[in-house]
PDB file of C-alpha atoms and ligand atoms in Angstrom:
ATOM      1  CA  UNK A 107       0.000   0.000   0.000  1.00 91.00           C
ATOM      2  CA  UNK A 108       1.352   3.486  -0.821  1.00 91.00           C
ATOM      3  CA  UNK A 109       2.472   5.309   2.368  1.00 93.00           C
ATOM      4  CA  UNK A 110      -0.030   8.168   1.769  1.00 94.00           C
ATOM      5  CA  UNK A 111      -2.847   5.600   1.768  1.00 95.00           C
ATOM      6  CA  UNK A 112      -1.611   3.964   4.968  1.00 96.00           C
ATOM      7  CA  UNK A 113      -1.421   7.386   6.617  1.00 97.00           C
ATOM      8  CA  UNK A 114      -4.914   8.428   5.468  1.00 97.00           C
ATOM      9  CA  UNK A 115      -6.407   5.106   6.588  1.00 97.00           C
ATOM     10  CA  UNK A 116      -4.731   5.424  10.004  1.00 97.00           C
ATOM     11  CA  UNK A 117      -5.997   9.019  10.410  1.00 97.00           C
ATOM     12  CA  UNK A 118      -9.600   7.995   9.621  1.00 97.00           C
ATOM     13  CA  UNK A 119      -9.580   4.737  11.599  1.00 97.00           C
ATOM     14  CA  UNK A 120     -12.288   5.705  14.104  1.00 96.00           C
ATOM     15  CA  UNK A 121     -14.576   7.434  11.591  1.00 97.00           C
ATOM     16  CA  UNK A 122     -14.447   4.456   9.208  1.00 97.00           C
ATOM     17  CA  UNK A 123     -16.012   2.059  11.718  1.00 97.00           C
ATOM     18  CA  UNK A 124     -16.237  -1.337  10.025  1.00 96.00           C
ATOM     19  CA  UNK A 125     -15.280  -0.013   6.584  1.00 97.00           C
ATOM     20  CA  UNK A 126     -11.751  -1.004   5.753  1.00 95.00           C
ATOM     21  CA  UNK A 127     -11.076  -2.676   9.111  1.00 92.00           C
ATOM     22  CA  UNK A 128      -9.044  -4.872   6.765  1.00 95.00           C
ATOM     23  CA  UNK A 129      -7.738  -3.415   3.488  1.00 97.00           C
ATOM     24  CA  UNK A 130      -6.048  -5.757   0.984  1.00 98.00           C
ATOM     25  CA  UNK A 131      -4.084  -3.798  -1.636  1.00 97.00           C
ATOM     26  CA  UNK A 132      -2.926  -5.432  -4.884  1.00 98.00           C
ATOM     27  CA  UNK A 133      -0.370  -4.016  -7.293  1.00 97.00           C
ATOM     28  CA  UNK A 134      -2.436  -5.705 -10.008  1.00 98.00           C
ATOM     29  CA  UNK A 135      -5.325  -8.127 -10.107  1.00 98.00           C
ATOM     30  CA  UNK A 136      -8.030  -9.192 -12.547  1.00 98.00           C
ATOM     31  CA  UNK A 137     -10.868  -7.358 -10.787  1.00 98.00           C
ATOM     32  CA  UNK A 138     -11.212  -6.249  -7.175  1.00 98.00           C
ATOM     33  CA  UNK A 139     -14.831  -7.453  -7.371  1.00 98.00           C
ATOM     34  CA  UNK A 140     -13.444 -10.962  -8.031  1.00 97.00           C
ATOM     35  CA  UNK A 141     -11.187 -10.745  -4.980  1.00 98.00           C
ATOM     36  CA  UNK A 142     -14.001  -9.384  -2.777  1.00 97.00           C
ATOM     37  CA  UNK A 143     -16.497 -12.023  -4.006  1.00 96.00           C
ATOM     38  CA  UNK A 144     -14.060 -14.855  -3.242  1.00 96.00           C
ATOM     39  CA  UNK A 145     -13.376 -13.345   0.162  1.00 95.00           C
ATOM     40  CA  UNK A 146     -17.102 -12.888   0.884  1.00 94.00           C
ATOM     41  CA  UNK A 147     -17.719 -16.550   0.012  1.00 92.00           C
ATOM     42  CA  UNK A 148     -14.918 -17.491   2.416  1.00 93.00           C
ATOM     43  CA  UNK A 149     -16.509 -15.434   5.218  1.00 91.00           C
ATOM     44  CA  UNK A 150     -14.820 -12.015   4.954  1.00 94.00           C
ATOM     45  CA  UNK A 151     -16.599  -9.587   7.296  1.00 94.00           C
ATOM     46  CA  UNK A 152     -18.814  -6.573   6.554  1.00 96.00           C
ATOM     47  CA  UNK A 153     -16.503  -3.742   5.534  1.00 97.00           C
ATOM     48  CA  UNK A 154     -13.581  -5.809   4.181  1.00 98.00           C
ATOM     49  CA  UNK A 155     -11.953  -3.790   1.378  1.00 98.00           C
ATOM     50  CA  UNK A 156      -9.962  -4.850  -1.722  1.00 98.00           C
ATOM     51  CA  UNK A 157      -8.025  -2.245  -3.733  1.00 98.00           C
ATOM     52  CA  UNK A 158      -5.780  -2.508  -6.791  1.00 98.00           C
ATOM     53  CA  UNK A 159      -3.355  -0.161  -8.530  1.00 97.00           C
ATOM     54  CA  UNK A 160      -4.336  -1.817 -11.821  1.00 97.00           C
ATOM     55  CA  UNK A 161      -6.981  -4.302 -12.996  1.00 98.00           C
ATOM     56  CA  UNK A 162      -6.442  -6.553 -15.995  1.00 97.00           C
ATOM     57  CA  UNK A 163     -10.145  -7.488 -16.275  1.00 98.00           C
ATOM     58  CA  UNK A 164     -11.969  -4.579 -14.639  1.00 97.00           C
ATOM     59  CA  UNK A 165     -15.657  -4.752 -15.436  1.00 96.00           C
ATOM     60  CA  UNK A 166     -18.643  -2.465 -15.434  1.00 94.00           C
ATOM     61  CA  UNK A 167     -22.357  -3.043 -15.702  1.00 89.00           C
ATOM     62  CA  UNK A 168     -23.894  -4.905 -18.631  1.00 84.00           C
ATOM     63  CA  UNK A 169     -20.672  -6.842 -19.252  1.00 87.00           C
ATOM     64  CA  UNK A 170     -18.725  -3.729 -20.220  1.00 91.00           C
ATOM     65  CA  UNK A 171     -14.968  -3.408 -19.700  1.00 93.00           C
ATOM     66  CA  UNK A 172     -13.771  -0.956 -17.035  1.00 94.00           C
ATOM     67  CA  UNK A 173     -10.448   0.394 -18.255  1.00 91.00           C
ATOM     68  CA  UNK A 174      -8.110   0.259 -15.244  1.00 94.00           C
ATOM     69  CA  UNK A 175      -4.595   1.523 -16.117  1.00 93.00           C
ATOM     70  CA  UNK A 176      -2.011   1.414 -13.312  1.00 93.00           C
ATOM     71  CA  UNK A 177      -2.288   4.279 -10.847  1.00 90.00           C
ATOM     72  CA  UNK A 178      -4.868   6.164 -12.914  1.00 93.00           C
ATOM     73  CA  UNK A 179      -7.928   5.477 -10.826  1.00 95.00           C
ATOM     74  CA  UNK A 180      -9.283   4.278  -7.542  1.00 97.00           C
ATOM     75  CA  UNK A 181     -10.378   0.686  -8.088  1.00 98.00           C
ATOM     76  CA  UNK A 182     -11.865  -0.754  -4.914  1.00 98.00           C
ATOM     77  CA  UNK A 183     -14.469  -3.252  -3.760  1.00 98.00           C
ATOM     78  CA  UNK A 184     -16.140  -3.540  -0.375  1.00 98.00           C
ATOM     79  CA  UNK A 185     -17.995  -6.489   1.157  1.00 97.00           C
ATOM     80  CA  UNK A 186     -21.258  -5.286   2.719  1.00 97.00           C
ATOM     81  CA  UNK A 187     -23.825  -7.179   4.753  1.00 95.00           C
ATOM     82  CA  UNK A 188     -27.224  -5.501   4.692  1.00 95.00           C
ATOM     83  CA  UNK A 189     -30.821  -6.561   5.420  1.00 93.00           C
ATOM     84  CA  UNK A 190     -32.736  -7.797   2.359  1.00 90.00           C
ATOM     85  CA  UNK A 191     -34.983  -4.700   2.336  1.00 90.00           C
ATOM     86  CA  UNK A 192     -31.901  -2.473   1.831  1.00 92.00           C
ATOM     87  CA  UNK A 193     -30.549  -4.322  -1.212  1.00 91.00           C
ATOM     88  CA  UNK A 194     -32.449  -2.337  -3.903  1.00 90.00           C
ATOM     89  CA  UNK A 195     -30.887   0.914  -2.676  1.00 94.00           C
ATOM     90  CA  UNK A 196     -27.296  -0.304  -2.290  1.00 95.00           C
ATOM     91  CA  UNK A 197     -26.081   0.969  -5.675  1.00 95.00           C
ATOM     92  CA  UNK A 198     -27.658   4.397  -5.108  1.00 96.00           C
ATOM     93  CA  UNK A 199     -26.252   4.483  -1.556  1.00 97.00           C
ATOM     94  CA  UNK A 200     -22.756   3.717  -2.834  1.00 97.00           C
ATOM     95  CA  UNK A 201     -23.052   6.490  -5.444  1.00 97.00           C
ATOM     96  CA  UNK A 202     -24.010   8.964  -2.728  1.00 98.00           C
ATOM     97  CA  UNK A 203     -21.116   7.781  -0.533  1.00 98.00           C
ATOM     98  CA  UNK A 204     -18.675   8.133  -3.433  1.00 98.00           C
ATOM     99  CA  UNK A 205     -19.946  11.659  -4.066  1.00 98.00           C
ATOM    100  CA  UNK A 206     -19.572  12.466  -0.344  1.00 98.00           C
ATOM    101  CA  UNK A 207     -16.013  11.088  -0.319  1.00 98.00           C
ATOM    102  CA  UNK A 208     -15.025  13.039  -3.437  1.00 98.00           C
ATOM    103  CA  UNK A 209     -16.449  16.271  -2.007  1.00 98.00           C
ATOM    104  CA  UNK A 210     -14.672  15.745   1.327  1.00 97.00           C
ATOM    105  CA  UNK A 211     -11.340  15.053  -0.410  1.00 97.00           C
ATOM    106  CA  UNK A 212     -11.434  17.699  -3.137  1.00 97.00           C
ATOM    107  CA  UNK A 213     -14.376  20.074  -2.584  1.00 97.00           C
ATOM    108  CA  UNK A 214     -15.723  18.956  -5.968  1.00 97.00           C
ATOM    109  CA  UNK A 215     -19.429  18.111  -6.338  1.00 97.00           C
ATOM    110  CA  UNK A 216     -20.149  15.291  -8.770  1.00 97.00           C
ATOM    111  CA  UNK A 217     -23.497  14.576 -10.371  1.00 97.00           C
ATOM    112  CA  UNK A 218     -25.206  11.190 -10.184  1.00 96.00           C
ATOM    113  CA  UNK A 219     -26.699   9.626 -13.288  1.00 94.00           C
ATOM    114  CA  UNK A 220     -29.175   6.769 -12.758  1.00 93.00           C
ATOM    115  CA  UNK A 221     -28.477   4.121 -11.853  1.00 89.00           C
ATOM    116  CA  UNK A 222     -24.756   3.996 -11.137  1.00 90.00           C
ATOM    117  CA  UNK A 223     -22.700   6.705 -12.860  1.00 94.00           C
ATOM    118  CA  UNK A 224     -20.607   9.443 -11.278  1.00 97.00           C
ATOM    119  CA  UNK A 225     -20.790  12.276 -13.769  1.00 96.00           C
ATOM    120  CA  UNK A 226     -18.991  15.589 -14.257  1.00 95.00           C
ATOM    121  CA  UNK A 227     -19.078  18.138 -17.026  1.00 87.00           C
ATOM    122  CA  UNK A 228     -21.169  15.872 -19.291  1.00 90.00           C
ATOM    123  CA  UNK A 229     -18.762  12.956 -19.013  1.00 93.00           C
ATOM    124  CA  UNK A 230     -18.304   9.843 -16.910  1.00 94.00           C
ATOM    125  CA  UNK A 231     -16.048  10.165 -13.876  1.00 96.00           C
ATOM    126  CA  UNK A 232     -16.775   6.840 -12.233  1.00 96.00           C
ATOM    127  CA  UNK A 233     -19.246   4.064 -11.640  1.00 96.00           C
ATOM    128  CA  UNK A 234     -20.551   1.499  -9.191  1.00 97.00           C
ATOM    129  CA  UNK A 235     -20.872  -2.237  -9.789  1.00 96.00           C
ATOM    130  CA  UNK A 236     -22.837  -3.985  -7.016  1.00 95.00           C
ATOM    131  CA  UNK A 237     -22.946  -7.780  -7.189  1.00 94.00           C
ATOM    132  CA  UNK A 238     -24.826 -10.038  -4.794  1.00 88.00           C
ATOM    133  CA  UNK A 239     -22.387 -12.469  -3.190  1.00 83.00           C
ATOM    134  CA  UNK A 240     -24.864 -14.341  -1.008  1.00 78.00           C
ATOM    135  CA  UNK A 241     -28.527 -14.054   0.004  1.00 71.00           C
ATOM    136  CA  UNK A 242     -30.587 -15.685   2.749  1.00 67.00           C
ATOM    137  CA  UNK A 243     -29.968 -15.801   6.477  1.00 68.00           C
ATOM    138  CA  UNK A 244     -29.962 -12.572   8.431  1.00 71.00           C
ATOM    139  CA  UNK A 245     -28.789 -10.417   5.579  1.00 82.00           C
ATOM    140  CA  UNK A 246     -27.493 -10.257   2.035  1.00 90.00           C
ATOM    141  CA  UNK A 247     -23.806 -10.026   1.334  1.00 93.00           C
ATOM    142  CA  UNK A 248     -23.099  -7.643  -1.491  1.00 96.00           C
ATOM    143  CA  UNK A 249     -19.836  -6.720  -3.160  1.00 97.00           C
ATOM    144  CA  UNK A 250     -19.821  -3.041  -4.045  1.00 98.00           C
ATOM    145  CA  UNK A 251     -17.165  -2.141  -6.604  1.00 98.00           C
ATOM    146  CA  UNK A 252     -16.337   1.525  -7.033  1.00 98.00           C
ATOM    147  CA  UNK A 253     -14.220   2.881  -9.865  1.00 97.00           C
ATOM    148  CA  UNK A 254     -13.219   6.562  -9.987  1.00 97.00           C
ATOM    149  CA  UNK A 255     -11.011   8.068 -12.695  1.00 95.00           C
ATOM    150  CA  UNK A 256      -8.371  10.066 -10.831  1.00 95.00           C
ATOM    151  CA  UNK A 257      -5.771  11.000 -13.448  1.00 93.00           C
ATOM    152  CA  UNK A 258      -6.276  11.819 -17.107  1.00 86.00           C
ATOM    153  CA  UNK A 259      -4.866   8.435 -18.183  1.00 77.00           C
ATOM    154  CA  UNK A 260      -4.132   7.296 -21.706  1.00 69.00           C
ATOM    155  CA  UNK A 261      -7.469   5.625 -22.413  1.00 73.00           C
ATOM    156  CA  UNK A 262      -8.571   4.170 -25.758  1.00 73.00           C
ATOM    157  CA  UNK A 263      -9.925   7.082 -27.884  1.00 75.00           C
ATOM    158  CA  UNK A 264     -13.560   5.883 -27.803  1.00 77.00           C
ATOM    159  CA  UNK A 265     -13.479   5.763 -23.972  1.00 77.00           C
ATOM    160  CA  UNK A 266     -11.443   8.968 -23.592  1.00 78.00           C
ATOM    161  CA  UNK A 267     -14.060  11.001 -25.470  1.00 81.00           C
ATOM    162  CA  UNK A 268     -16.745  10.003 -22.957  1.00 89.00           C
ATOM    163  CA  UNK A 269     -14.661  10.016 -19.768  1.00 91.00           C
ATOM    164  CA  UNK A 270     -13.274  12.608 -17.416  1.00 94.00           C
ATOM    165  CA  UNK A 271     -11.119  12.434 -14.292  1.00 94.00           C
ATOM    166  CA  UNK A 272     -10.909  14.248 -10.977  1.00 95.00           C
ATOM    167  CA  UNK A 273      -7.514  15.722 -11.815  1.00 95.00           C
ATOM    168  CA  UNK A 274      -8.790  16.751 -15.243  1.00 92.00           C
ATOM    169  CA  UNK A 275     -11.729  18.562 -13.632  1.00 94.00           C
ATOM    170  CA  UNK A 276      -9.700  20.174 -10.850  1.00 95.00           C
ATOM    171  CA  UNK A 277      -6.391  20.911 -12.583  1.00 94.00           C
ATOM    172  CA  UNK A 278      -4.404  19.598  -9.629  1.00 95.00           C
ATOM    173  CA  UNK A 279      -3.284  16.271  -8.227  1.00 95.00           C
ATOM    174  CA  UNK A 280      -5.538  14.109  -6.068  1.00 96.00           C
ATOM    175  CA  UNK A 281      -4.179  11.431  -3.761  1.00 96.00           C
ATOM    176  CA  UNK A 282      -5.906   8.052  -4.243  1.00 96.00           C
ATOM    177  CA  UNK A 283      -5.188   6.984  -0.661  1.00 96.00           C
ATOM    178  CA  UNK A 284      -6.867  10.057   0.820  1.00 97.00           C
ATOM    179  CA  UNK A 285      -9.779   9.568  -1.580  1.00 97.00           C
ATOM    180  CA  UNK A 286     -10.128   5.923  -0.501  1.00 98.00           C
ATOM    181  CA  UNK A 287     -10.054   6.835   3.189  1.00 98.00           C
ATOM    182  CA  UNK A 288     -12.697   9.569   2.841  1.00 98.00           C
ATOM    183  CA  UNK A 289     -14.835   7.340   0.650  1.00 98.00           C
ATOM    184  CA  UNK A 290     -14.787   4.680   3.380  1.00 98.00           C
ATOM    185  CA  UNK A 291     -15.720   7.248   6.045  1.00 98.00           C
ATOM    186  CA  UNK A 292     -18.688   8.275   3.881  1.00 98.00           C
ATOM    187  CA  UNK A 293     -19.607   4.655   3.163  1.00 98.00           C
ATOM    188  CA  UNK A 294     -19.671   3.855   6.883  1.00 98.00           C
ATOM    189  CA  UNK A 295     -22.047   6.771   7.510  1.00 97.00           C
ATOM    190  CA  UNK A 296     -24.333   5.962   4.561  1.00 97.00           C
ATOM    191  CA  UNK A 297     -24.446   2.172   5.101  1.00 97.00           C
ATOM    192  CA  UNK A 298     -25.181   2.637   8.791  1.00 97.00           C
ATOM    193  CA  UNK A 299     -28.005   5.027   7.849  1.00 96.00           C
ATOM    194  CA  UNK A 300     -29.439   2.622   5.284  1.00 96.00           C
ATOM    195  CA  UNK A 301     -29.285  -0.366   7.651  1.00 95.00           C
ATOM    196  CA  UNK A 302     -30.992   1.712  10.356  1.00 95.00           C
ATOM    197  CA  UNK A 303     -33.855   2.477   7.949  1.00 94.00           C
ATOM    198  CA  UNK A 304     -32.874   5.986   6.820  1.00 94.00           C
ATOM    199  CA  UNK A 305     -33.681   5.434   3.141  1.00 94.00           C
ATOM    200  CA  UNK A 306     -34.884   9.051   2.998  1.00 95.00           C
ATOM    201  CA  UNK A 307     -31.394  10.420   3.677  1.00 95.00           C
ATOM    202  CA  UNK A 308     -29.979   8.487   0.719  1.00 96.00           C
ATOM    203  CA  UNK A 309     -32.860   9.345  -1.615  1.00 97.00           C
ATOM    204  CA  UNK A 310     -32.782  13.056  -0.739  1.00 97.00           C
ATOM    205  CA  UNK A 311     -29.047  13.435  -1.425  1.00 97.00           C
ATOM    206  CA  UNK A 312     -29.241  11.269  -4.541  1.00 97.00           C
ATOM    207  CA  UNK A 313     -32.066  13.460  -5.909  1.00 97.00           C
ATOM    208  CA  UNK A 314     -30.084  16.650  -5.220  1.00 97.00           C
ATOM    209  CA  UNK A 315     -26.999  15.327  -7.026  1.00 97.00           C
ATOM    210  CA  UNK A 316     -29.032  13.991  -9.955  1.00 96.00           C
ATOM    211  CA  UNK A 317     -31.164  17.125 -10.386  1.00 96.00           C
ATOM    212  CA  UNK A 318     -28.997  18.698 -13.140  1.00 94.00           C
ATOM    213  CA  UNK A 319     -29.566  15.622 -15.341  1.00 92.00           C
ATOM    214  CA  UNK A 320     -33.324  15.431 -14.905  1.00 95.00           C
ATOM    215  CA  UNK A 321     -35.379  16.497 -17.919  1.00 94.00           C
ATOM    216  CA  UNK A 322     -32.882  14.849 -20.258  1.00 95.00           C
ATOM    217  CA  UNK A 323     -34.126  12.397 -22.898  1.00 95.00           C
ATOM    218  CA  UNK A 324     -33.631   8.705 -22.250  1.00 94.00           C
ATOM    219  CA  UNK A 325     -34.458   5.662 -24.329  1.00 94.00           C
ATOM    220  CA  UNK A 326     -34.636   1.970 -23.576  1.00 92.00           C
ATOM    221  CA  UNK A 327     -35.440  -1.337 -25.232  1.00 88.00           C
ATOM    222  CA  UNK A 328     -38.899  -2.712 -24.517  1.00 85.00           C
ATOM    223  CA  UNK A 329     -39.209  -6.050 -26.278  1.00 85.00           C
ATOM    224  CA  UNK A 330     -38.440  -5.356 -29.931  1.00 88.00           C
ATOM    225  CA  UNK A 331     -39.374  -1.661 -29.699  1.00 90.00           C
ATOM    226  CA  UNK A 332     -37.263   1.278 -28.552  1.00 92.00           C
ATOM    227  CA  UNK A 333     -39.153   3.608 -26.217  1.00 93.00           C
ATOM    228  CA  UNK A 334     -38.157   7.050 -25.060  1.00 94.00           C
ATOM    229  CA  UNK A 335     -39.120   9.776 -22.640  1.00 96.00           C
ATOM    230  CA  UNK A 336     -37.683  12.371 -20.284  1.00 96.00           C
ATOM    231  CA  UNK A 337     -36.040  11.481 -16.977  1.00 96.00           C
ATOM    232  CA  UNK A 338     -38.327  12.997 -14.351  1.00 96.00           C
ATOM    233  CA  UNK A 339     -37.138  11.758 -10.978  1.00 96.00           C
ATOM    234  CA  UNK A 340     -36.310   8.939  -8.617  1.00 96.00           C
ATOM    235  CA  UNK A 341     -39.040   6.839  -6.981  1.00 95.00           C
ATOM    236  CA  UNK A 342     -38.686   5.815  -3.324  1.00 94.00           C
ATOM    237  CA  UNK A 343     -37.881   2.227  -4.369  1.00 92.00           C
ATOM    238  CA  UNK A 344     -34.935   3.424  -6.492  1.00 92.00           C
ATOM    239  CA  UNK A 345     -36.704   3.228  -9.871  1.00 93.00           C
ATOM    240  CA  UNK A 346     -36.149   5.964 -12.462  1.00 95.00           C
ATOM    241  CA  UNK A 347     -39.370   7.834 -13.248  1.00 96.00           C
ATOM    242  CA  UNK A 348     -39.634   8.648 -16.944  1.00 96.00           C
ATOM    243  CA  UNK A 349     -42.322  10.809 -18.553  1.00 96.00           C
ATOM    244  CA  UNK A 350     -43.356   9.511 -21.960  1.00 95.00           C
ATOM    245  CA  UNK A 351     -45.915  10.704 -24.496  1.00 94.00           C
ATOM    246  CA  UNK A 352     -48.290   8.041 -23.139  1.00 93.00           C
ATOM    247  CA  UNK A 353     -47.717   8.595 -19.422  1.00 95.00           C
ATOM    248  CA  UNK A 354     -45.279   7.838 -16.640  1.00 96.00           C
ATOM    249  CA  UNK A 355     -43.013   4.779 -16.736  1.00 93.00           C
ATOM    250  CA  UNK A 356     -40.836   3.475 -13.903  1.00 94.00           C
ATOM    251  CA  UNK A 357     -37.621   1.775 -14.965  1.00 91.00           C
ATOM    252  CA  UNK A 358     -36.023  -0.742 -12.657  1.00 83.00           C
ATOM    253  CA  UNK A 359     -33.513  -3.246 -13.921  1.00 68.00           C
ATOM    254  CA  UNK A 360     -33.514  -2.045 -17.535  1.00 68.00           C
ATOM    255  CA  UNK A 361     -30.576  -0.157 -18.929  1.00 74.00           C
ATOM    256  CA  UNK A 362     -31.484   3.321 -20.117  1.00 85.00           C
ATOM    257  CA  UNK A 363     -29.498   5.177 -22.699  1.00 87.00           C
ATOM    258  CA  UNK A 364     -29.157   8.848 -21.910  1.00 86.00           C
ATOM    259  CA  UNK A 365     -29.396  11.141 -24.944  1.00 83.00           C
TER     260      UNK A 365
HETATM  261  C1  BTN B 451     -19.963   0.931 -14.336  1.00 75.52           C
HETATM  262  O1  BTN B 451     -19.992   2.155 -14.415  1.00 75.52           O
HETATM  263  O2  BTN B 451     -20.422   0.222 -15.222  1.00 75.52           O
HETATM  264  C2  BTN B 451     -19.389   0.313 -13.103  1.00 75.52           C
HETATM  265  C3  BTN B 451     -17.894   0.408 -13.052  1.00 75.52           C
HETATM  266  C4  BTN B 451     -17.310  -0.233 -11.806  1.00 75.52           C
HETATM  267  C5  BTN B 451     -15.800  -0.320 -11.844  1.00 75.52           C
HETATM  268  C6  BTN B 451     -15.216  -0.808 -10.554  1.00 75.52           C
HETATM  269  S1  BTN B 451     -13.459  -0.637 -10.472  1.00 75.52           S
HETATM  270  C7  BTN B 451     -13.428  -1.582  -9.014  1.00 75.52           C
HETATM  271  C8  BTN B 451     -14.404  -2.728  -9.215  1.00 75.52           C
HETATM  272  N1  BTN B 451     -13.775  -3.817  -9.929  1.00 75.52           N
HETATM  273  C9  BTN B 451     -14.327  -4.024 -11.130  1.00 75.52           C
HETATM  274  O3  BTN B 451     -13.981  -4.891 -11.931  1.00 75.52           O
HETATM  275  N2  BTN B 451     -15.315  -3.148 -11.333  1.00 75.52           N
HETATM  276  C10 BTN B 451     -15.493  -2.257 -10.206  1.00 75.52           C
END
């Protein structure tokens, strides 16, 4: 682990609670979600964290590749244990926690784009990939993977055109270790709130951070037809509310394309 990260994690030890009580840091691995899923299956506790400098098979939602060049981003995964009723809001909660952590570290306010994108200046800054590791029993074990572009890395041209980074937005350097530590502090606060039943706190902040993107046109596949409408808001169960020419639609699992 880089010394700055060790220092930041030590400084935030009390505020992080269970988050990052153990942090496993890889120079390179396939995907930190793979490492966290294996660990969760082997009994790793709530809050165990897996971080990598580089991922050779980083993945995003819908089977997409998550470009993970060495040292260019924060690539981390956290094992969470939450009650079943909290599962539908875990991705949104993690987005809010990532936004909190970024603001605490840099003063920068990101936007949230349903369901899992961190967004800045019309481009993607990061994303969340939540995967269920185990259900049943007292709670569900979820692996929450968080990827944040930190430096303006040499990305393939098609990705570079759609992506931005914290350093690119701020014009100064950002330490990944400090970002990780503050993200874990925020995650502890938000997970504890969610587990205690404070869905409203998550939904309210998510709605504030997503407000600039509301009103935008979205489209999605519905059987063999493509439908479209305007993003209108977030329902209490985490669904995206879309206004269409024939009325309101609530999107859950489906992937929307923002236009
Ligand atoms: C998305 O926007 O589609 C989600 C991207 C999630 C990327 C992170 S990086 C750390 C963790 N490991 C992975 O392979 N993916 C997530």
